[in-house]
Amino acid sequence: MIIGLDVGGTHTDVVLLGDHGIECQAKIPTTHEDLLICVWKGLEAVTLGVRPHDVERIVLSTTLTTNAIAEEKLPPVGMIVSSGPGLDPEFFRTNDHYYTVSGSIDHRGREIQPLDPMEIEAVASRLRKEGVRHVGVVGKFSVRNPKHETQIQEILGDHFEYVVLGHRLSGNLNFPRRIATAYLNAAVYPLHKKFFDAVRRSLKKNGLPIPIHILKADGGTMSFDASLDLPGQTILSGPAASVMGSLPFASESVDTIVLDIGGTTTDMAVLVGTVPLLAAQGAEVGRFRTLIRALNTTSLALGGDSAVRVIDGRLHVGPDREGPAMAFGGSCPTPTDAIIVLGGDLKGDRDAAEQGMAQVARALGVSTREAAQQVFDAACRGILNAAEEMVRAINAKPVYTVHELLEGYQVQPKELLILGGPAPYFARRLQEISPYATRIVPQWEVANAVGAALARTTCELTLFVDTERGIATAPEEAFHQPVKRDFTLDKAVSLALELLTHKAVREGAKPDDMETEVLEKLQFNMVRGFYTTGKYYRVKVQVKPGLIADYRSVVERIQDTDTTAPCSTAGSS
Amino acid sequence: MLRAASRTGLVFFPAFDWAISPTHPEREERLLYTQDQIFEEGLLDIDGIVEFKPDLATLEDVRRVHFCAPDERSVLTESHLISAGGAMTIARAVMARKVERGFALVRPPGHHAMRVVHGARGFCNINIEAMMIEHLRAAYGVDRIAIVDTDCHHGDGTQDIYWHDPDTLFISIHQDGRTLYPGSGFHHELGGPTAMGATINIPLPPRTSEEGFLRAMEKIVLPALEEFRPELIINSAGQDNHYTDPITNMNFSAQGYATLTSMLQPHIAVLEGGYSIEGALPYVNVGIILALAGVDYSKVREPDYDPDRIRQSPDTNAYIDRLAEEIMGYLRRCPEFIAKNRATKEFAQRERTIYYDTDNILENQKERLRVCPVCSGVLSIDSLTDRGYHIYAVHIPRKACPDCVALGYEWFDAVNLRSYDRVFLQDRTTDRYEVRKA
Ligand SMILES: [Zn+2]
Ligand SMILES: [Zn+2]
């Protein structure tokens, strides 16, 4: 059995999955002051009477790191940045203890200016004096040659609790994002470690020595131990959880838009078949643009509780929320009120909802029912337009070869997969006003927890081979190997896949359950003075985001049962 | 977050799967290190720098500019249509005010492609700037446009296409034609009989550095633009003036290119040549993008940059000052030259030999222009290659008067089809393009 637990903004959802599908589920209010309380309550709720060794693993998705970043409640971090010529590295300052040092590497990975060890030692002793315990070290083009970053690490020695090196974060070239990503990893490290150590201790103390896995922003999981290397990967796992929970219900043969319609926002993602699309560069969180691998999700400020107003005779839905729907005690009319007036069975106070729509009706000069219809349609169209804009943006993504430009895959969604409280109502109307077939994710209330539980380990790896310089490097894996002149692209691809498999297994994947894919494979003749002096290969491979192989039986059960009785009522709403 | 002072569009199309040949300078690898530098510097994350996917130009876009012999498909590839399409994408974004300015960082280049195309010259098949400009005129009604070609080689193709067009100011700054391909672009080349002064050539001596280039900008280019008052300024942003370029002899730098760009403030820049793919292009392109966007570029420089090592000859400035005086003197007298041409000639002919170095074709061209008193005049071209291919083409300019239009059709209808392999008509007043053969 597997436990999936997703700590959300208001609720913490937890499921226990087994041979009978969802064996047990619970919903607990999130305790923001101490997440351990709701996590523990959730685990207790589903493990009551379960034999510990029957639970294979627990997969956790939390808002812990995301919230800390959003609220900028982060501990001091030391940043040591070596830039060389180009944009002024001061532009990318992340925090107070941000030091730029000399040293420069060029685009081929050649050292242009060496580091100054005295300078680094001075920075290190200053950081120590300032009580900084966590450090990010980033060099421009360090993914091409990590020499300076590792030299700095050596000088820093073991005086710091955590030192993260830029080249280990991603094989992508983007110095400013590398700086931000290193900063965030160093900043969330103590928080992440403290929290999960506590979870692990509690489990052990209570006789549940179950391995902990953690959901990442890219919809994959990794073991707790692996997460300590780069804890920044755990940010934004919430939206990923819902997308992964929808995957079992997507059609393999068509592209799908996933819509998670909440109170304040609608989160959107795109599936190509049953594979979710990843963000081109990496996650964006708060003011930070990062290299953290993440699903391509867009959040639209429009949901069931969005404020409805009539300004100059025109109807506006959102972007803000003034509180709950009037049917649930709020003071501002909302799409939820419109759904209730139109006959939707969302519980709540029907009279209050009528009052809200009557306000809108007066302002628009139409009947209450007509007003409700207009409000609801405006919300549906808003969501539809944003979803189509997202698809347009995905298809407009620049490509760099003639082949891709002429033959590149264009996403053409045919289906909408909808989650969220008012999902059935939105699904029906969206089907009427759009060309898409719409479906509802069964058991959508716990789809996020199901998604966390069923997600497979996923990761990515970039390999560069420069036969003129005679080296192969996979920066994320700190892999460097000399290569001969006759090294081929095929060899490069199989080396990349081998390193990828190794990485995935280390992070918790089962060797017999991973689907690898070559994302990019380019080769260039390096010519100097009309003679070929070498070859340059660039290979990017990934383990596709997806669900573990034996999820099917579980999913069939979920589809069969329309209602699942929670096995515990602990705090459930 | 870093923010651009001017919203700047970028089409980046390195065509990683296209080359003239595996070891040719115009090969897959050419923009690889430039891409690395642009990505690593994070330029595409700067608020206000927007990347667009290039559109594909159509054959109709080609036919507004060129006579391709025997036809378009025989002289170009998809890659050329993407390159031209990329320039057009940027132009549309500027016209739609999605961005204030933009840069088409595309390959293959185009500024050696002339009006008649039998094959590739100087690595160019079709003229991507001219296709973009004529698209702008057809789709948006733009009239007066200036092109400033800062490639090290004379932009002889663009010059040829706009030689008779008084509404397109073409300025080329380049290494002196006596020392470099294509061997043209002398300062007395000022444009055709009815368009004199709309072509300006600024040949600079080998080893000219930042100082000299910027001096030429200040003393010739900027005053000429001021005088011409274009609606749009286009920069053919070749980068082979760089001190590390393997096929030229100039001493320009990334800082110099960036400064030139911020002086020129082009609406649209289009990449042309530049074959120092590791030592120059990555830094020059970053400099140009930052200068367009109005972001501080003062720390952009090449790893081996040393201003003392690339200093120009002491007499270069004096040479440029003299050149400026002569050119500005010519320009003042051009209206008078045009009036004289109109008063004394009914037709003007010129005969030229054009060499296609890339494809090794020799073309002999006889051009006949009506020196019209009203418009820039209808033009016919008789072109024969050393491979024996013979065409006749009539070009009726965009603002042709009724007499010139009528004469153009008369020429086209009267031609003896048996003397030619193909006969073409390009009527820019109605955007009609016709081909006849026996
Ligand atoms: Zn050139
Ligand atoms: Zn005329």
Short mmCIF file of C-alpha atoms and ligand atoms in Angstrom, two decimals, chain B residues 111-112 122-123 149-154 180-181 238-241 245 247-248 272-275, ligand 1:
data_model
loop_
_atom_site.label_atom_id
_atom_site.label_comp_id
_atom_site.label_asym_id
_atom_site.label_seq_id
_atom_site.Cartn_x
_atom_site.Cartn_y
_atom_site.Cartn_z
CA HIS B 111 22.67 41.33 -48.22
CA HIS B 112 24.67 40.12 -51.25
CA GLY B 122 28.63 35.80 -50.75
CA PHE B 123 26.66 33.06 -48.93
CA ASP B 149 24.45 48.08 -43.42
CA THR B 150 27.23 47.62 -40.86
CA ASP B 151 28.54 44.33 -42.26
CA CYS B 152 32.22 44.41 -43.17
CA HIS B 153 31.42 43.57 -46.78
CA HIS B 154 29.73 46.05 -49.04
CA LEU B 180 37.83 42.85 -49.76
CA TYR B 181 34.97 41.00 -51.48
CA GLY B 238 26.77 42.02 -39.94
CA GLN B 239 29.45 41.32 -37.38
CA ASP B 240 32.49 40.61 -39.48
CA ASN B 241 34.10 43.99 -38.71
CA ASP B 245 36.93 37.76 -37.86
CA ILE B 247 37.81 36.60 -43.43
CA THR B 248 38.14 40.37 -42.97
CA GLU B 272 24.13 39.49 -41.72
CA GLY B 273 27.67 38.11 -41.82
CA GLY B 274 30.16 37.46 -39.03
CA TYR B 275 32.25 34.33 -38.97
ZN ZN C 1 30.06 40.19 -44.48
#
